[in-house]
Short mmCIF file of C-alpha atoms in Angstrom, two decimals:
data_model
loop_
_atom_site.label_atom_id
_atom_site.label_comp_id
_atom_site.label_asym_id
_atom_site.label_seq_id
_atom_site.Cartn_x
_atom_site.Cartn_y
_atom_site.Cartn_z
CA MET A 20 48.27 10.53 54.21
CA SER A 21 49.96 12.49 51.52
CA GLY A 22 49.64 16.22 50.95
CA GLN A 23 46.82 16.81 53.36
CA VAL A 24 48.18 20.07 54.62
CA ASN A 25 47.80 23.41 52.75
CA TYR A 26 48.77 26.21 55.13
CA LEU A 27 49.60 29.76 53.98
CA VAL A 28 53.25 30.42 53.35
CA GLU A 29 52.89 34.18 52.88
CA ALA A 30 50.95 36.59 55.02
CA PRO A 31 47.39 37.35 53.81
CA GLU A 32 46.47 40.93 52.90
CA LEU A 33 45.38 43.11 55.78
CA GLY A 34 41.76 42.39 56.57
CA GLN A 35 41.76 39.09 54.73
CA GLU A 36 40.11 36.14 56.55
CA TYR A 37 42.13 33.15 57.58
CA PHE A 38 41.77 30.09 59.79
CA TYR A 39 44.01 29.41 62.75
CA LEU A 40 44.66 25.80 63.80
CA HIS A 41 44.62 25.26 67.58
CA ILE A 42 46.66 22.14 68.28
CA ARG A 43 44.69 20.28 70.93
CA GLN A 44 43.12 16.94 71.22
CA THR A 45 39.79 18.47 70.31
CA LEU A 46 41.57 20.30 67.39
CA LEU A 47 39.61 23.48 67.06
CA TYR A 48 40.06 26.26 64.64
CA SER A 49 39.16 29.93 64.59
CA LEU A 50 38.37 32.41 61.91
CA PHE A 51 40.25 35.74 62.06
CA LYS A 52 41.01 38.71 59.87
CA TRP A 53 44.70 39.34 59.27
CA GLU A 54 46.04 42.33 61.15
CA GLY A 55 49.78 41.70 60.62
CA LYS A 56 50.47 41.43 64.40
CA ASP A 57 53.58 39.72 65.73
CA PHE A 58 51.65 36.73 67.10
CA GLU A 59 50.02 36.24 63.71
CA LYS A 60 53.43 36.24 62.09
CA ARG A 61 54.55 33.61 64.61
CA TRP A 62 51.45 31.54 63.82
CA LEU A 63 52.26 31.80 60.10
CA ALA A 64 55.84 30.61 60.72
CA LEU A 65 54.56 27.64 62.69
CA HIS A 66 52.16 26.62 59.88
CA ARG A 67 49.01 27.36 61.88
CA VAL A 68 47.42 29.77 59.32
CA TYR A 69 45.17 28.29 56.63
CA PRO A 70 43.28 29.88 53.71
CA THR A 71 39.99 27.87 53.97
CA LYS A 72 37.91 25.95 56.43
CA GLU A 73 38.49 22.76 54.38
CA ASP A 74 42.27 23.25 54.61
CA VAL A 75 42.26 23.72 58.39
CA VAL A 76 39.98 20.72 58.89
CA ARG A 77 42.34 18.52 56.85
CA ALA A 78 45.30 19.81 58.84
CA ALA A 79 43.46 19.10 62.12
CA GLU A 80 42.82 15.51 61.03
CA PHE A 81 46.49 15.17 60.09
CA VAL A 82 47.61 16.34 63.49
CA LYS A 83 45.08 14.05 65.18
CA ASP A 84 46.45 11.11 63.23
CA PHE A 85 50.03 12.23 64.01
CA TYR A 86 49.36 12.08 67.69
CA LYS A 87 48.09 8.49 67.36
CA SER A 88 50.80 7.27 65.00
CA HIS A 89 53.82 8.93 66.69
CA LYS A 90 53.18 8.18 70.38
CA GLU A 91 56.73 6.95 70.84
CA GLN A 92 58.21 10.21 69.50
CA LEU A 93 55.96 12.50 71.45
CA ASN A 94 56.73 13.45 75.00
CA TYR A 95 53.32 14.03 76.66
CA LEU A 96 52.61 12.32 79.97
CA THR A 97 50.87 8.96 79.60
CA SER A 98 50.22 8.30 83.26
CA GLU A 99 49.05 10.37 86.15
CA PRO A 100 51.98 12.20 87.85
CA GLU A 101 52.36 12.37 91.61
CA PRO A 102 49.97 14.80 93.36
CA GLY A 103 51.67 18.19 93.58
CA ALA A 104 54.23 17.41 90.84
CA LYS A 105 55.10 20.38 88.60
CA VAL A 106 53.57 19.80 85.13
CA TRP A 107 53.39 21.89 81.96
CA PHE A 108 50.72 22.47 79.38
CA SER A 109 50.02 24.68 76.38
CA MET A 110 46.60 25.74 75.17
CA ASN A 111 47.58 26.41 71.54
CA MET A 112 50.99 24.62 71.16
CA ASP A 113 52.55 27.71 69.69
CA GLY A 114 55.59 27.87 71.89
CA SER A 115 55.05 31.36 73.09
CA PRO A 116 56.09 32.14 76.68
CA LEU A 117 52.51 33.06 77.64
CA ASP A 118 51.15 29.84 76.22
CA SER A 119 53.47 27.50 78.12
CA VAL A 120 52.07 27.23 81.60
CA SER A 121 53.21 25.26 84.65
CA THR A 122 51.12 24.14 87.57
CA ASN A 123 51.22 21.60 90.35
CA PHE A 124 49.20 18.50 89.36
CA ASP A 125 45.99 17.95 91.33
CA TYR A 126 44.38 14.60 90.48
CA LYS A 127 41.04 15.94 91.79
CA ASP A 128 41.06 18.85 89.27
CA THR A 129 38.94 17.93 86.25
CA PHE A 130 40.89 20.35 84.09
CA HIS A 131 44.17 18.57 84.94
CA GLN A 132 42.52 15.19 84.22
CA ARG A 133 41.27 16.47 80.87
CA LEU A 134 44.76 17.69 79.96
CA LEU A 135 46.23 14.27 80.87
CA LYS A 136 43.60 12.43 78.88
CA ASN A 137 43.99 14.67 75.85
CA PHE A 138 47.80 14.38 75.54
CA GLN A 139 48.35 17.96 76.68
CA LEU A 140 50.24 17.41 79.97
CA TYR A 141 54.05 17.43 80.10
CA GLY A 142 56.68 16.75 82.69
CA THR A 143 58.96 19.57 81.58
CA ARG A 144 58.67 22.69 79.40
CA GLU A 145 61.44 21.26 77.25
CA ASP A 146 59.31 18.26 76.44
CA LEU A 147 56.47 20.49 75.61
CA ILE A 148 58.65 22.63 73.28
CA LYS A 149 60.03 19.47 71.53
CA ASP A 150 56.53 18.32 70.75
CA ILE A 151 55.59 21.76 69.35
CA ASP A 152 58.69 21.49 67.11
CA LEU A 153 57.80 17.92 66.03
CA ILE A 154 54.27 18.88 65.15
CA THR A 155 55.47 21.91 63.23
CA LYS A 156 57.92 19.78 61.24
CA ALA A 157 55.30 17.17 60.55
CA LEU A 158 53.02 19.85 59.06
CA GLU A 159 55.85 21.16 57.01
CA GLU A 160 56.71 17.72 55.62
CA GLU A 161 53.08 17.00 54.82
CA TYR A 162 52.81 20.32 53.03
CA LYS A 163 55.89 19.52 50.92
CA LYS A 164 54.29 16.31 49.75
CA ALA A 165 51.56 18.24 47.93
CA HIS A 166 53.66 21.17 46.67
#
């Protein structure tokens, strides 16, 4: 892929609509109106804010392909941890303290199994943060190819 990513570099005007890229295996996006809040500014800096639905869908596809093509660089768990082991996950991969959550792994818990299956379960918070950084850098590099 070349130049598939077209995120916003500057903040939209107050009240302007934008799309936010949720980095998950299911790769969802949400439509919001810019309010200039701190978390929105963090999203902007992490290349998660997009001007159009088409742009965010292309970015989602890029990230999905990145997960597949960079397995060896990414740090998510690939096998089931021991029952009760401390594991980490993030719902939005934005690196915020509230988004990085630890829990004790329960193999009977369908949510834990889904996290493992969808490349969202980590052995350490550091591994989780490294992957957030890798994905952010990959989005930035892909953006640069087109601009």
